[in-house]
Short mmCIF file of C-alpha atoms in Angstrom, two decimals:
data_model
loop_
_atom_site.label_atom_id
_atom_site.label_comp_id
_atom_site.label_asym_id
_atom_site.label_seq_id
_atom_site.Cartn_x
_atom_site.Cartn_y
_atom_site.Cartn_z
CA MET A 1 17.05 -19.76 0.94
CA LYS A 2 14.55 -18.87 -0.72
CA ALA A 3 13.84 -15.94 -3.17
CA LEU A 4 10.60 -14.27 -5.17
CA VAL A 5 10.91 -11.57 -8.09
CA ILE A 6 8.60 -10.03 -9.59
CA SER A 7 9.71 -8.15 -12.49
CA GLY A 8 8.36 -4.36 -13.42
CA GLY A 9 4.21 -3.37 -15.38
CA GLY A 10 2.11 -1.41 -14.39
CA SER A 11 -1.12 -2.22 -14.10
CA LYS A 12 -0.26 -6.36 -15.09
CA GLY A 13 0.88 -6.96 -11.40
CA ALA A 14 -2.50 -8.12 -11.45
CA PHE A 15 -1.67 -11.26 -12.86
CA ALA A 16 1.95 -11.62 -10.71
CA GLY A 17 -0.63 -11.45 -7.43
CA GLY A 18 -2.33 -13.97 -8.85
CA VAL A 19 0.42 -16.50 -9.13
CA ALA A 20 2.11 -15.42 -6.08
CA GLN A 21 -1.41 -16.17 -4.33
CA PHE A 22 -1.11 -19.96 -5.61
CA LEU A 23 2.88 -20.20 -4.63
CA ILE A 24 2.13 -19.11 -0.95
CA ASN A 25 -0.92 -19.93 -0.09
CA ASP A 26 -1.66 -23.24 -2.35
CA SER A 27 1.49 -24.08 -2.58
CA ASN A 28 2.78 -23.39 0.53
CA LYS A 29 6.10 -21.81 -0.02
CA LYS A 30 7.84 -20.07 2.45
CA TYR A 31 10.28 -17.37 1.36
CA ASP A 32 13.21 -15.25 2.58
CA LEU A 33 13.71 -12.96 0.56
CA PHE A 34 11.17 -10.50 -1.89
CA LEU A 35 12.71 -8.79 -4.77
CA GLY A 36 10.47 -6.60 -6.67
CA THR A 37 10.93 -3.65 -9.44
CA SER A 38 8.03 -0.96 -10.03
CA THR A 39 4.49 -2.82 -9.84
CA GLY A 40 7.32 -6.08 -8.36
CA SER A 41 7.71 -3.37 -5.37
CA LEU A 42 4.68 -2.25 -4.77
CA LEU A 43 3.22 -6.41 -3.89
CA ILE A 44 5.62 -7.70 -1.88
CA PHE A 45 5.48 -6.07 1.23
CA HIS A 46 1.91 -7.51 1.62
CA LEU A 47 2.73 -10.91 -0.37
CA ALA A 48 5.65 -11.22 2.82
CA LEU A 49 3.26 -10.92 5.69
CA ASN A 50 0.90 -12.62 3.66
CA LYS A 51 -1.90 -10.52 3.41
CA ILE A 52 -2.58 -11.09 -0.15
CA ASP A 53 -6.25 -10.31 -0.09
CA LYS A 54 -5.84 -7.09 1.26
CA ILE A 55 -2.78 -6.74 -1.81
CA LYS A 56 -5.54 -7.97 -3.98
CA ASP A 57 -8.90 -5.80 -2.60
CA VAL A 58 -5.84 -2.69 -3.00
CA TYR A 59 -4.62 -4.33 -6.71
CA THR A 60 -7.98 -5.01 -8.07
CA SER A 61 -9.61 -1.73 -7.81
CA VAL A 62 -6.93 1.14 -8.88
CA THR A 63 -7.89 3.94 -10.79
CA GLN A 64 -5.91 6.66 -13.42
CA ASN A 65 -7.21 8.43 -10.57
CA SER A 66 -5.59 6.50 -7.22
CA ILE A 67 -2.35 7.17 -9.44
CA PHE A 68 -1.61 9.84 -11.09
CA SER A 69 -2.48 13.22 -9.24
CA ASN A 70 -1.74 14.81 -12.71
CA CYS A 71 -2.47 12.42 -15.17
CA PRO A 72 -0.53 12.89 -18.80
CA PHE A 73 -2.66 11.31 -21.01
CA THR A 74 -6.38 10.47 -21.41
CA ILE A 75 -8.04 6.92 -22.81
CA LYS A 76 -10.29 6.14 -25.92
CA LYS A 77 -11.98 3.05 -26.81
CA LYS A 78 -11.26 2.46 -30.64
CA HIS A 79 -12.19 -1.01 -31.73
CA GLY A 80 -12.10 -1.98 -29.07
CA ILE A 81 -9.09 -0.79 -28.36
CA ASP A 82 -7.94 1.33 -25.50
CA ASN A 83 -5.29 4.22 -27.34
CA ILE A 84 -3.72 6.91 -25.51
CA SER A 85 -3.03 10.61 -26.54
CA ILE A 86 -1.88 14.06 -25.20
CA ASN A 87 -3.86 15.45 -22.45
CA HIS A 88 -2.44 18.69 -23.49
CA PHE A 89 -4.00 20.63 -20.96
CA ASN A 90 -2.17 18.66 -18.17
CA VAL A 91 0.66 17.90 -19.61
CA LEU A 92 1.13 22.24 -20.14
CA LYS A 93 -0.51 22.94 -16.81
CA ASN A 94 2.61 20.47 -15.11
CA PHE A 95 5.36 22.55 -17.41
CA LEU A 96 3.64 26.01 -15.76
CA ARG A 97 4.93 25.10 -12.42
CA LYS A 98 8.07 23.50 -13.98
CA SER A 99 8.04 20.09 -13.89
CA LYS A 100 10.72 17.89 -15.56
CA THR A 101 7.46 15.14 -16.62
CA PHE A 102 4.80 15.49 -18.10
CA GLY A 103 2.28 13.96 -15.26
CA GLU A 104 2.50 13.75 -11.89
CA SER A 105 1.55 11.02 -9.70
CA LYS A 106 1.62 11.71 -5.97
CA ASN A 107 -1.76 9.71 -5.60
CA LEU A 108 0.19 7.05 -5.96
CA ARG A 109 2.43 7.82 -2.75
CA LYS A 110 -0.61 8.74 -0.46
CA LEU A 111 -2.08 5.57 -2.05
CA ILE A 112 0.73 3.60 -0.78
CA GLY A 113 1.16 5.21 2.65
CA ASN A 114 -2.90 4.59 3.35
CA VAL A 115 -1.67 0.73 2.55
CA ILE A 116 1.26 0.24 4.31
CA THR A 117 1.03 0.59 7.91
CA GLN A 118 3.37 1.88 10.58
CA GLU A 119 2.78 -1.25 12.07
CA GLU A 120 2.92 -3.17 9.19
CA PHE A 121 6.62 -2.10 8.31
CA LEU A 122 8.02 -2.35 11.86
CA GLU A 123 6.35 -6.49 11.62
CA LEU A 124 8.27 -6.76 8.80
CA LYS A 125 11.00 -4.99 10.19
CA LYS A 126 11.47 -6.51 12.98
CA SER A 127 10.98 -10.17 10.90
CA ALA A 128 13.91 -12.64 9.72
CA LEU A 129 12.70 -11.34 6.48
CA GLU A 130 14.21 -8.92 3.80
CA ILE A 131 12.22 -7.32 1.22
CA ILE A 132 14.02 -5.18 -1.78
CA VAL A 133 13.08 -2.85 -4.03
CA THR A 134 15.20 -1.82 -6.90
CA VAL A 135 14.82 1.93 -8.17
CA SER A 136 17.58 3.72 -10.96
CA ASN A 137 20.09 6.42 -9.73
CA LEU A 138 19.68 8.94 -13.21
CA SER A 139 22.27 11.35 -11.35
CA THR A 140 24.86 8.26 -10.63
CA ASN A 141 23.09 6.15 -13.49
CA GLU A 142 23.39 3.27 -11.42
CA VAL A 143 20.77 0.35 -9.82
CA GLU A 144 20.15 0.50 -6.74
CA TYR A 145 18.73 -1.57 -4.45
CA LYS A 146 17.12 -0.27 -0.82
CA SER A 147 16.32 -2.99 2.13
CA ILE A 148 13.87 -2.62 4.46
CA ASN A 149 16.64 -3.68 6.55
CA ASP A 150 17.90 0.00 6.75
CA TYR A 151 14.99 2.78 6.90
CA GLU A 152 12.15 4.11 8.76
CA TYR A 153 9.18 3.93 7.12
CA GLU A 154 8.61 7.25 5.36
CA ASP A 155 11.95 6.55 3.88
CA PHE A 156 11.11 2.93 2.83
CA LEU A 157 7.70 4.18 1.52
CA ASP A 158 9.01 6.60 -0.50
CA TRP A 159 11.99 3.79 -2.11
CA ILE A 160 9.07 2.12 -2.80
CA TRP A 161 7.18 4.75 -4.86
CA ILE A 162 10.10 5.37 -6.58
CA SER A 163 11.07 2.82 -7.99
CA CYS A 164 6.69 2.55 -9.77
CA ASN A 165 7.62 6.44 -11.26
CA TYR A 166 8.01 5.72 -14.76
CA VAL A 167 9.31 8.65 -15.44
CA PRO A 168 8.44 11.38 -17.84
CA PHE A 169 4.80 10.24 -17.80
CA MET A 170 4.79 9.96 -13.49
CA SER A 171 6.90 11.77 -10.73
CA LEU A 172 10.62 12.47 -11.39
CA VAL A 173 11.73 12.03 -7.60
CA LYS A 174 14.94 13.94 -5.88
CA LYS A 175 16.44 12.50 -3.07
CA GLU A 176 19.19 11.85 -1.55
CA GLY A 177 20.49 14.97 -3.14
CA CYS A 178 19.95 12.60 -6.53
CA GLU A 179 17.14 11.89 -9.02
CA TYR A 180 15.65 8.39 -9.99
CA ALA A 181 12.84 7.24 -11.52
CA ASP A 182 11.85 3.71 -11.52
CA GLY A 183 13.83 0.42 -10.92
CA GLY A 184 13.26 -0.71 -14.23
CA PHE A 185 15.63 1.57 -16.30
CA ALA A 186 18.35 -0.35 -14.63
CA VAL A 187 17.07 -3.36 -13.69
CA MET A 188 13.19 -5.12 -14.94
CA ILE A 189 13.67 -8.25 -13.20
CA PRO A 190 16.40 -8.53 -10.01
CA ILE A 191 17.52 -11.58 -10.10
CA GLU A 192 21.40 -10.59 -9.90
CA GLU A 193 20.27 -9.14 -6.14
CA ALA A 194 19.23 -12.27 -5.22
CA ILE A 195 22.05 -14.68 -5.82
CA ARG A 196 23.99 -12.27 -4.32
CA LYS A 197 22.11 -11.90 -1.19
CA GLY A 198 22.27 -15.56 -0.89
CA ALA A 199 19.04 -17.19 -2.71
CA THR A 200 19.67 -21.02 -3.07
CA GLU A 201 16.23 -21.60 -5.04
CA ILE A 202 14.38 -18.50 -6.80
CA ASP A 203 10.72 -18.18 -8.05
CA VAL A 204 10.72 -14.85 -10.46
CA ILE A 205 7.37 -14.07 -12.11
CA VAL A 206 7.42 -12.30 -15.33
CA LEU A 207 5.01 -9.87 -16.82
CA GLU A 208 6.10 -10.76 -20.12
CA THR A 209 5.55 -13.84 -22.58
CA GLU A 210 7.82 -16.15 -22.71
CA VAL A 211 7.42 -16.07 -26.68
CA LYS A 212 7.94 -12.31 -28.21
CA GLN A 213 4.80 -11.63 -29.54
CA LEU A 214 3.24 -8.72 -31.28
CA ASN A 215 1.65 -7.18 -28.63
CA ARG A 216 1.98 -3.07 -29.40
CA MET A 217 -0.70 -1.06 -32.03
CA PRO A 218 1.31 1.00 -33.99
CA SER A 219 1.71 3.96 -33.14
CA ARG A 220 -1.06 7.15 -33.45
CA ASN A 221 0.66 10.02 -31.76
CA ALA A 222 4.02 11.56 -30.42
CA PHE A 223 2.97 10.60 -26.88
CA SER A 224 1.97 6.38 -27.79
CA LEU A 225 5.21 5.82 -29.48
CA LEU A 226 6.85 7.06 -26.83
CA ALA A 227 5.41 4.92 -24.37
CA ASN A 228 6.07 2.07 -27.62
CA LEU A 229 9.70 3.72 -27.70
CA PHE A 230 9.99 2.86 -23.73
CA GLU A 231 8.30 -0.72 -23.86
CA PHE A 232 10.72 -1.92 -26.64
CA VAL A 233 13.71 -1.04 -24.11
CA MET A 234 12.03 -2.59 -20.64
CA ASP A 235 11.80 -5.63 -23.32
CA ARG A 236 15.23 -5.79 -23.85
CA LEU A 237 16.33 -5.23 -20.66
CA GLU A 238 13.85 -7.39 -19.69
CA SER A 239 15.41 -10.23 -21.36
CA GLN A 240 18.80 -9.25 -20.73
CA ASN A 241 18.02 -9.79 -17.20
CA ILE A 242 16.66 -13.55 -17.22
CA LYS A 243 19.52 -14.53 -19.07
CA LEU A 244 22.04 -13.11 -16.85
CA GLY A 245 20.40 -14.70 -14.24
CA ILE A 246 19.49 -18.16 -15.78
CA LYS A 247 23.51 -18.08 -17.12
CA LEU A 248 24.72 -17.16 -12.50
CA GLY A 249 21.92 -19.49 -11.41
CA GLN A 250 23.84 -22.35 -13.62
CA LEU A 251 27.70 -21.11 -11.66
CA ASN A 252 26.26 -20.81 -8.37
CA ASN A 253 23.73 -24.16 -8.40
CA VAL A 254 20.77 -21.59 -8.18
CA LYS A 255 17.65 -23.19 -9.01
CA ILE A 256 15.19 -20.85 -10.64
CA ASN A 257 11.99 -21.52 -11.66
CA LEU A 258 10.48 -18.90 -14.62
CA TYR A 259 6.24 -18.08 -14.38
CA PHE A 260 5.48 -16.12 -17.96
CA THR A 261 2.04 -14.28 -19.02
CA PRO A 262 1.08 -17.28 -21.08
CA THR A 263 -0.95 -15.06 -23.09
CA ILE A 264 -0.45 -10.54 -23.90
CA LEU A 265 -2.32 -9.34 -21.15
CA THR A 266 -2.66 -5.27 -22.87
CA THR A 267 -0.67 -3.71 -25.18
CA ASN A 268 -0.51 -0.94 -22.48
CA SER A 269 0.26 -1.39 -18.96
CA LEU A 270 -0.39 2.13 -18.05
CA ILE A 271 -3.62 1.94 -18.13
CA PHE A 272 -5.39 0.81 -14.92
CA ASP A 273 -8.61 -1.22 -15.41
CA LYS A 274 -10.26 -2.62 -12.46
CA THR A 275 -12.32 -4.95 -14.36
CA LYS A 276 -9.72 -6.30 -16.54
CA MET A 277 -6.87 -6.13 -13.25
CA LEU A 278 -8.89 -8.72 -11.64
CA GLU A 279 -9.24 -10.79 -14.56
CA TRP A 280 -5.69 -11.10 -14.73
CA TRP A 281 -5.27 -11.85 -10.63
CA THR A 282 -7.37 -15.02 -11.64
CA LYS A 283 -5.17 -15.97 -14.63
CA GLY A 284 -2.49 -15.53 -12.96
CA TYR A 285 -3.54 -17.94 -9.99
CA GLU A 286 -5.27 -20.12 -12.19
CA TYR A 287 -1.90 -20.53 -15.00
CA ALA A 288 0.03 -21.30 -11.70
CA LYS A 289 -2.39 -23.62 -10.55
CA ASN A 290 -1.58 -25.67 -14.17
CA LYS A 291 1.72 -25.01 -14.22
CA SER A 292 2.27 -26.93 -10.88
CA GLN A 293 -0.10 -30.03 -12.00
#
């Protein structure tokens, strides 16, 4: 059984799409299992359908407005670098609504519903393929893996959305009596779950450089400090997931192929820039092509 695993990484998911395009279209890889966390959860549905052009168009055209119904930060370019700062008005508006987060990402849920049709959902559900997204249950302090086989259309789309909700910047979702958030808070790269499901060969797309480099600017305000802190925690989780996955792979005789970003793509993955994301998609494709040679 072959599996494709895509890590979290916000806007950097465009790079993963380029890698996956080469693996599926050019290398003719056939996967039985698709697993994703956060931005990876957004990609795997259409990758499983082999509708790569469609998901590429979506990924390389999103903006902040496509994601946020209430964006908690502003983006200012200084010396060629994007910096984020608090949008005090929007954050205050959210608190007055008694929200538990700085911002809301309800536009992303609408986008997911517009992009994934019920016909496409039923096509995948009836197929032999399995699609799994990772979510963090903050109420039980556990990671949960949500399979397309266990849910109907609207519920599964909710889980895809929840897997991407990077709280406290995005929506905190209450579902089935529990509070849920981005799967990356628990597992950034679900290699272990792929092995548990019986995968014997796994292609893993990691949206970070293989050798850790200084890829964040010094914090300029409380908001950027919080973002940097979360990125640091995610980096540690990612490293642990890879080490554990490799160890389990060796114990279970599973072949694991890792695809890292060769260079630093961005210092803030919450910034969605159409031009850059199209460039990253192309970089991902070229990287996978060169790696195969």
